[in-house]
mmCIF file of C-alpha atoms in Angstrom:
data_model
loop_
_atom_site.group_PDB
_atom_site.id
_atom_site.type_symbol
_atom_site.label_atom_id
_atom_site.label_comp_id
_atom_site.label_asym_id
_atom_site.label_seq_id
_atom_site.Cartn_x
_atom_site.Cartn_y
_atom_site.Cartn_z
ATOM 1 C CA MET U 45 98.440 98.630 122.590
ATOM 2 C CA SER U 46 98.076 101.034 120.063
ATOM 3 C CA SER U 47 99.860 104.207 120.413
ATOM 4 C CA SER U 48 97.538 107.152 118.947
ATOM 5 C CA VAL U 49 98.831 110.106 117.669
ATOM 6 C CA SER U 50 96.744 113.348 119.084
ATOM 7 C CA PRO U 51 94.787 116.531 117.130
ATOM 8 C CA VAL U 52 97.584 118.671 119.143
ATOM 9 C CA SER U 53 101.012 117.539 118.785
ATOM 10 C CA SER U 54 103.137 117.050 122.424
ATOM 11 C CA VAL U 55 105.629 118.771 120.862
ATOM 12 C CA THR U 56 107.195 121.672 122.255
ATOM 13 C CA GLU U 57 109.991 122.780 121.030
ATOM 14 C CA ALA U 58 110.797 122.604 117.812
ATOM 15 C CA ALA U 59 114.276 120.461 116.265
ATOM 16 C CA PRO U 60 117.087 122.271 115.382
ATOM 17 C CA GLY U 61 116.342 122.957 111.768
ATOM 18 C CA TYR U 62 112.467 121.242 111.908
ATOM 19 C CA ARG U 63 111.087 123.293 109.238
ATOM 20 C CA ALA U 64 106.868 121.968 108.975
ATOM 21 C CA ARG U 65 107.304 123.221 105.270
ATOM 22 C CA HIS U 66 109.678 121.323 104.012
ATOM 23 C CA THR U 67 107.973 117.720 105.602
ATOM 24 C CA LEU U 68 106.397 115.023 103.002
ATOM 25 C CA PRO U 69 108.531 117.038 99.480
ATOM 26 C CA LEU U 70 105.591 116.601 97.416
ATOM 27 C CA ARG U 71 108.480 115.131 94.953
ATOM 28 C CA VAL U 72 108.659 112.094 97.578
ATOM 29 C CA GLU U 73 104.095 112.599 97.492
ATOM 30 C CA ALA U 74 104.170 111.554 93.658
ATOM 31 C CA VAL U 75 107.157 108.805 93.891
ATOM 32 C CA ARG U 76 105.152 106.697 96.562
ATOM 33 C CA GLN U 77 101.701 107.305 94.223
ATOM 34 C CA LEU U 78 103.847 106.843 90.599
ATOM 35 C CA ARG U 79 105.192 103.063 92.101
ATOM 36 C CA ARG U 80 101.396 102.510 93.222
ATOM 37 C CA ARG U 81 100.374 99.072 91.521
ATOM 38 C CA ARG U 82 96.596 99.940 91.455
ATOM 39 C CA THR U 83 98.749 103.821 89.295
ATOM 40 C CA LEU U 84 99.948 101.406 86.752
ATOM 41 C CA VAL U 85 97.196 99.311 86.294
ATOM 42 C CA MET U 86 95.175 102.359 85.472
ATOM 43 C CA GLY U 87 96.997 103.675 83.170
ATOM 44 C CA VAL U 88 97.163 100.681 81.241
ATOM 45 C CA VAL U 89 93.155 99.827 81.085
ATOM 46 C CA LEU U 90 93.075 104.353 80.023
ATOM 47 C CA ALA U 91 95.441 103.632 77.269
ATOM 48 C CA ALA U 92 94.525 100.453 75.974
ATOM 49 C CA LEU U 93 90.711 101.798 75.177
ATOM 50 C CA PRO U 94 91.509 103.817 71.785
ATOM 51 C CA PHE U 95 93.046 100.076 70.656
ATOM 52 C CA VAL U 96 89.857 98.383 71.944
ATOM 53 C CA LEU U 97 88.198 101.146 69.307
ATOM 54 C CA VAL U 98 90.087 100.743 66.174
ATOM 55 C CA ALA U 99 89.769 97.340 66.798
ATOM 56 C CA ALA U 100 85.350 97.122 67.010
ATOM 57 C CA PHE U 101 85.583 99.025 64.553
ATOM 58 C CA ALA U 102 87.984 97.078 62.562
ATOM 59 C CA ILE U 103 85.739 94.340 62.874
ATOM 60 C CA GLY U 104 82.370 96.121 63.572
ATOM 61 C CA GLY U 105 82.818 98.295 59.974
ATOM 62 C CA THR U 106 82.331 101.868 59.497
ATOM 63 C CA PRO U 107 79.520 102.804 61.547
ATOM 64 C CA GLU U 108 77.159 104.385 60.240
ATOM 65 C CA GLY U 109 73.964 106.922 62.240
ATOM 66 C CA ARG U 110 70.648 105.371 62.562
ATOM 67 C CA ASN U 111 68.088 107.302 61.858
ATOM 68 C CA ASP U 112 69.021 109.970 60.145
ATOM 69 C CA ARG U 113 71.052 111.116 63.508
ATOM 70 C CA VAL U 114 74.963 111.192 63.307
ATOM 71 C CA SER U 115 76.427 111.204 67.068
ATOM 72 C CA LEU U 116 79.990 111.298 68.168
ATOM 73 C CA MET U 117 80.591 107.212 67.694
ATOM 74 C CA ASP U 118 79.382 107.341 64.103
ATOM 75 C CA THR U 119 81.942 110.024 63.363
ATOM 76 C CA ALA U 120 84.627 108.348 64.820
ATOM 77 C CA THR U 121 86.464 106.719 62.145
ATOM 78 C CA SER U 122 86.983 110.196 60.063
ATOM 79 C CA SER U 123 90.120 111.184 61.725
ATOM 80 C CA GLY U 124 92.628 110.945 64.684
ATOM 81 C CA ALA U 125 90.020 113.960 66.123
ATOM 82 C CA ASN U 126 87.263 112.200 65.908
ATOM 83 C CA LEU U 127 88.148 109.222 67.865
ATOM 84 C CA ALA U 128 89.962 111.556 70.557
ATOM 85 C CA ALA U 129 86.633 112.466 70.799
ATOM 86 C CA THR U 130 84.792 109.467 71.338
ATOM 87 C CA ALA U 131 87.046 108.057 73.971
ATOM 88 C CA LEU U 132 86.067 110.685 75.492
ATOM 89 C CA PHE U 133 82.488 110.678 75.218
ATOM 90 C CA VAL U 134 82.398 106.280 75.348
ATOM 91 C CA SER U 135 84.110 107.279 79.400
ATOM 92 C CA ALA U 136 82.841 110.353 80.678
ATOM 93 C CA ALA U 137 80.136 108.473 82.620
ATOM 94 C CA PHE U 138 81.716 106.021 84.128
ATOM 95 C CA LEU U 139 85.363 105.095 83.034
ATOM 96 C CA LEU U 140 86.823 108.026 84.026
ATOM 97 C CA VAL U 141 85.502 108.434 87.660
ATOM 98 C CA VAL U 142 86.858 105.767 88.259
ATOM 99 C CA PRO U 143 90.997 106.994 88.149
ATOM 100 C CA VAL U 144 89.221 109.953 89.807
ATOM 101 C CA ALA U 145 87.811 107.965 93.060
ATOM 102 C CA LEU U 146 90.926 105.965 93.027
ATOM 103 C CA PHE U 147 93.633 108.234 93.181
ATOM 104 C CA CYS U 148 91.471 110.859 95.681
ATOM 105 C CA GLY U 149 89.855 108.124 97.653
ATOM 106 C CA ASP U 150 93.054 105.131 98.617
ATOM 107 C CA THR U 151 95.619 108.221 98.723
ATOM 108 C CA VAL U 152 94.932 108.749 102.437
ATOM 109 C CA ALA U 153 92.738 105.537 104.179
ATOM 110 C CA SER U 154 95.334 102.927 102.527
ATOM 111 C CA GLU U 155 98.151 105.125 104.893
ATOM 112 C CA ALA U 156 95.368 104.438 107.606
ATOM 113 C CA ASN U 157 94.943 100.427 106.274
ATOM 114 C CA TRP U 158 98.808 100.342 106.742
ATOM 115 C CA SER U 159 99.734 102.023 109.691
ATOM 116 C CA SER U 160 101.507 104.120 108.926
ATOM 117 C CA LEU U 161 99.764 107.197 109.298
ATOM 118 C CA ARG U 162 100.431 108.036 112.653
ATOM 119 C CA TYR U 163 104.217 107.365 112.026
ATOM 120 C CA LEU U 164 103.519 110.746 108.664
ATOM 121 C CA LEU U 165 101.713 112.171 111.607
ATOM 122 C CA ALA U 166 104.895 111.526 114.201
ATOM 123 C CA ALA U 167 107.481 113.164 112.544
ATOM 124 C CA PRO U 168 106.243 114.825 112.343
ATOM 125 C CA VAL U 169 104.229 116.806 109.549
ATOM 126 C CA PRO U 170 101.055 118.637 110.535
ATOM 127 C CA ARG U 171 98.141 117.195 109.327
ATOM 128 C CA ALA U 172 96.821 120.613 107.293
ATOM 129 C CA ARG U 173 100.055 119.795 105.240
ATOM 130 C CA LEU U 174 99.518 116.015 104.382
ATOM 131 C CA LEU U 175 95.889 116.632 103.554
ATOM 132 C CA ALA U 176 97.441 119.353 101.469
ATOM 133 C CA GLY U 177 100.013 117.392 100.049
ATOM 134 C CA LYS U 178 97.702 114.186 98.931
ATOM 135 C CA LEU U 179 95.439 115.351 97.801
ATOM 136 C CA ALA U 180 98.069 117.895 95.313
ATOM 137 C CA VAL U 181 99.112 114.961 93.925
ATOM 138 C CA ALA U 182 95.362 112.997 93.983
ATOM 139 C CA LEU U 183 94.377 115.891 91.635
ATOM 140 C CA ALA U 184 97.565 116.108 89.323
ATOM 141 C CA PHE U 185 97.092 112.097 89.549
ATOM 142 C CA SER U 186 93.583 112.733 88.275
ATOM 143 C CA ALA U 187 94.465 115.712 85.667
ATOM 144 C CA ALA U 188 97.068 113.234 84.107
ATOM 145 C CA ALA U 189 94.625 109.991 83.596
ATOM 146 C CA MET U 190 91.850 112.313 81.413
ATOM 147 C CA VAL U 191 94.724 113.869 79.657
ATOM 148 C CA LEU U 192 95.949 110.511 79.029
ATOM 149 C CA LEU U 193 93.419 108.593 77.143
ATOM 150 C CA PRO U 194 92.218 111.548 74.674
ATOM 151 C CA LEU U 195 95.995 112.241 73.859
ATOM 152 C CA VAL U 196 96.780 108.338 73.260
ATOM 153 C CA ALA U 197 93.402 108.213 71.249
ATOM 154 C CA LEU U 198 94.821 110.735 68.827
ATOM 155 C CA LEU U 199 97.952 108.941 68.596
ATOM 156 C CA VAL U 200 95.905 106.141 67.945
ATOM 157 C CA GLY U 201 93.395 107.415 65.758
ATOM 158 C CA THR U 202 95.941 109.510 64.066
ATOM 159 C CA VAL U 203 98.250 106.427 62.535
ATOM 160 C CA ALA U 204 94.456 104.237 61.533
ATOM 161 C CA TYR U 205 92.484 107.295 59.739
ATOM 162 C CA GLY U 206 94.702 110.493 59.349
ATOM 163 C CA TRP U 207 95.272 113.482 60.496
ATOM 164 C CA GLY U 208 92.423 115.946 59.767
ATOM 165 C CA PRO U 209 90.117 118.419 60.940
ATOM 166 C CA LEU U 210 87.342 117.226 63.251
ATOM 167 C CA SER U 211 83.370 116.214 61.840
ATOM 168 C CA LEU U 212 81.039 117.558 64.113
ATOM 169 C CA PRO U 213 77.482 115.842 64.274
ATOM 170 C CA THR U 214 75.990 118.922 63.695
ATOM 171 C CA GLY U 215 77.693 118.992 60.133
ATOM 172 C CA GLY U 216 80.086 120.580 59.485
ATOM 173 C CA GLU U 217 83.877 120.969 60.171
ATOM 174 C CA LEU U 218 86.731 122.096 62.876
ATOM 175 C CA ALA U 219 90.367 123.124 60.935
ATOM 176 C CA THR U 220 92.563 121.019 63.377
ATOM 177 C CA GLY U 221 94.001 123.906 64.842
ATOM 178 C CA ASP U 222 90.732 124.678 66.627
ATOM 179 C CA ALA U 223 89.732 120.562 67.094
ATOM 180 C CA LEU U 224 92.554 120.480 69.020
ATOM 181 C CA ALA U 225 91.352 123.839 71.384
ATOM 182 C CA ARG U 226 88.272 122.651 71.326
ATOM 183 C CA LEU U 227 89.752 119.224 72.371
ATOM 184 C CA ALA U 228 91.787 120.517 75.930
ATOM 185 C CA LEU U 229 87.937 122.247 76.571
ATOM 186 C CA VAL U 230 86.367 119.546 76.798
ATOM 187 C CA VAL U 231 89.260 117.473 78.488
ATOM 188 C CA THR U 232 89.277 120.382 80.981
ATOM 189 C CA TYR U 233 85.605 120.523 81.505
ATOM 190 C CA ILE U 234 85.717 116.792 82.328
ATOM 191 C CA PHE U 235 88.276 117.571 85.252
ATOM 192 C CA LEU U 236 86.230 120.002 86.770
ATOM 193 C CA SER U 237 83.140 118.311 86.427
ATOM 194 C CA GLN U 238 84.831 115.107 87.777
ATOM 195 C CA LEU U 239 85.759 117.983 91.040
ATOM 196 C CA ILE U 240 83.181 116.027 93.195
ATOM 197 C CA THR U 241 83.924 112.706 93.077
ATOM 198 C CA ALA U 242 87.895 113.960 93.948
ATOM 199 C CA ALA U 243 86.486 116.165 96.558
ATOM 200 C CA LEU U 244 84.316 113.236 98.080
ATOM 201 C CA ALA U 245 86.232 110.226 97.775
ATOM 202 C CA PHE U 246 88.807 112.381 99.680
ATOM 203 C CA TRP U 247 86.442 113.168 102.631
ATOM 204 C CA LEU U 248 86.081 109.002 103.014
ATOM 205 C CA SER U 249 89.033 108.676 102.461
ATOM 206 C CA THR U 250 89.585 111.130 106.000
ATOM 207 C CA VAL U 251 86.903 109.133 107.653
ATOM 208 C CA THR U 252 88.188 105.142 107.171
ATOM 209 C CA ASP U 253 90.271 103.120 107.436
ATOM 210 C CA ALA U 254 89.259 100.759 104.287
ATOM 211 C CA PRO U 255 90.750 102.268 100.709
ATOM 212 C CA LEU U 256 88.061 99.718 99.042
ATOM 213 C CA GLY U 257 85.310 101.866 101.238
ATOM 214 C CA ALA U 258 86.753 105.381 99.912
ATOM 215 C CA VAL U 259 87.315 104.394 96.349
ATOM 216 C CA GLY U 260 83.846 102.348 96.244
ATOM 217 C CA GLY U 261 81.726 103.833 97.964
ATOM 218 C CA ALA U 262 82.626 107.793 95.879
ATOM 219 C CA VAL U 263 81.511 105.453 93.009
ATOM 220 C CA GLY U 264 78.892 104.207 94.318
ATOM 221 C CA LEU U 265 76.785 107.818 94.898
ATOM 222 C CA THR U 266 78.327 108.772 91.476
ATOM 223 C CA ILE U 267 76.450 106.219 90.282
ATOM 224 C CA VAL U 268 73.129 107.628 92.269
ATOM 225 C CA GLY U 269 73.919 110.651 91.439
ATOM 226 C CA ASN U 270 73.267 110.067 87.888
ATOM 227 C CA VAL U 271 70.033 107.190 88.314
ATOM 228 C CA LEU U 272 68.628 110.676 90.167
ATOM 229 C CA ASP U 273 69.505 113.235 87.328
ATOM 230 C CA ALA U 274 67.140 110.196 84.376
ATOM 231 C CA VAL U 275 64.036 110.747 86.923
ATOM 232 C CA THR U 276 62.877 113.304 85.026
ATOM 233 C CA ALA U 277 60.089 113.801 87.640
ATOM 234 C CA LEU U 278 62.688 115.680 89.772
ATOM 235 C CA GLY U 279 62.442 118.275 87.247
ATOM 236 C CA SER U 280 64.640 121.814 87.504
ATOM 237 C CA TRP U 281 66.342 120.100 90.689
ATOM 238 C CA ARG U 282 67.917 118.071 88.853
ATOM 239 C CA GLU U 283 70.042 120.888 87.965
ATOM 240 C CA PHE U 284 72.061 121.045 90.800
ATOM 241 C CA LEU U 285 73.095 116.762 90.984
ATOM 242 C CA PRO U 286 76.418 117.258 88.968
ATOM 243 C CA ALA U 287 75.168 114.517 86.888
ATOM 244 C CA HIS U 288 72.815 116.647 85.052
ATOM 245 C CA TRP U 289 76.145 118.376 83.517
ATOM 246 C CA GLN U 290 78.369 116.115 82.185
ATOM 247 C CA PHE U 291 77.979 115.969 79.019
ATOM 248 C CA ALA U 292 77.694 119.838 78.875
ATOM 249 C CA TRP U 293 81.119 119.478 77.303
ATOM 250 C CA ALA U 294 79.261 118.374 73.940
ATOM 251 C CA ASP U 295 79.068 122.141 73.772
ATOM 252 C CA ALA U 296 82.320 122.629 72.920
ATOM 253 C CA LEU U 297 82.085 120.480 70.004
ATOM 254 C CA GLN U 298 79.703 123.072 67.805
ATOM 255 C CA PRO U 299 79.711 124.942 65.181
ATOM 256 C CA GLN U 300 80.226 128.038 67.512
ATOM 257 C CA LEU U 301 80.860 127.681 71.301
ATOM 258 C CA GLU U 302 78.568 127.482 73.691
ATOM 259 C CA TRP U 303 79.727 128.400 77.506
ATOM 260 C CA GLY U 304 75.945 128.465 79.486
ATOM 261 C CA GLY U 305 75.885 124.067 80.000
ATOM 262 C CA MET U 306 79.282 124.250 81.224
ATOM 263 C CA LEU U 307 79.836 127.374 83.188
ATOM 264 C CA LYS U 308 76.549 125.739 85.429
ATOM 265 C CA GLY U 309 78.106 122.660 85.777
ATOM 266 C CA THR U 310 81.640 123.637 86.396
ATOM 267 C CA ALA U 311 79.650 126.198 89.221
ATOM 268 C CA VAL U 312 77.511 123.375 90.542
ATOM 269 C CA SER U 313 81.127 120.661 90.612
ATOM 270 C CA VAL U 314 83.189 123.056 92.467
ATOM 271 C CA ALA U 315 79.968 124.613 94.824
ATOM 272 C CA TYR U 316 79.933 121.107 96.532
ATOM 273 C CA ALA U 317 83.776 119.579 96.125
ATOM 274 C CA LEU U 318 84.586 123.002 97.937
ATOM 275 C CA VAL U 319 82.563 121.957 101.323
ATOM 276 C CA LEU U 320 83.306 118.604 101.234
ATOM 277 C CA PHE U 321 87.126 119.418 101.058
ATOM 278 C CA ALA U 322 86.716 121.815 103.789
ATOM 279 C CA LEU U 323 85.187 119.001 105.768
ATOM 280 C CA ALA U 324 88.087 117.237 105.341
ATOM 281 C CA PHE U 325 90.399 119.225 106.465
ATOM 282 C CA ARG U 326 88.482 120.723 109.011
ATOM 283 C CA GLY U 327 87.707 116.568 110.358
ATOM 284 C CA PHE U 328 90.832 114.693 109.648
ATOM 285 C CA GLY U 329 92.875 117.989 112.247
ATOM 286 C CA ARG U 330 90.225 117.050 114.792
ATOM 287 C CA LYS U 331 90.221 112.493 114.794
ATOM 288 C CA ASP U 332 92.626 110.770 117.066
ATOM 289 C CA VAL U 333 94.627 109.041 114.220
ATOM 290 C CA VAL U 334 95.216 105.445 116.294
ATOM 291 C CA SER U 335 96.142 103.549 112.947
#
């Protein structure tokens, strides 16, 4: 017969020296997640993408604009900064969604799947602290994944194409210092825009014992959002979809920085994320954990 951990602690008197805030330190959770095989695999995949792009350009030749229109892909071989921008461009819509969904969707559901969640709570670790710690580490790993890709691309691109200014698709260039600042802004915005995926995956992770279901559900619903955004018949309603603003960071790669689209996209993503995070904490706080 399986035991369960009720939402109300059965401990009436704290053990000598017990401090709730000292249970499950962030460094312990971080080390546990870092040692997971999926963390290593995800890091290898992201780090390999710049090498794949360089190899593709070496085989296919220097990209050229079509119909007199120049895109980031067409300027990829101009410098290391351009390769970093191109790597973000080709991965923002899907590849960078996967690590966010993976780290945030697997974190609680995997514990339940291994039947170790109830033992963590019986330690006892306060439920809110357990979720807060796991969420903080998951978001940190997600942010690290988004930094890893452009950083490796910048290094690989510099070796392959040299260190130089960022050539803009609209014409002109950004000096190296300005280019690095703009790329940092792009990465920050992509992370903020992915908070909706993180929150959705985290919420699903608290309501299911199947990690694949939480991760797949978050990725699947993100894809559905992209499909809905392509339905032009929805008109202005599409502005309430996070997917509608996923490439608003392109405004940062203009001669004059434009903030409007990025601010709207951040507001939409953060608003949805706060609601889903609240649902996760509220639901898990009342859940009867039996695994």
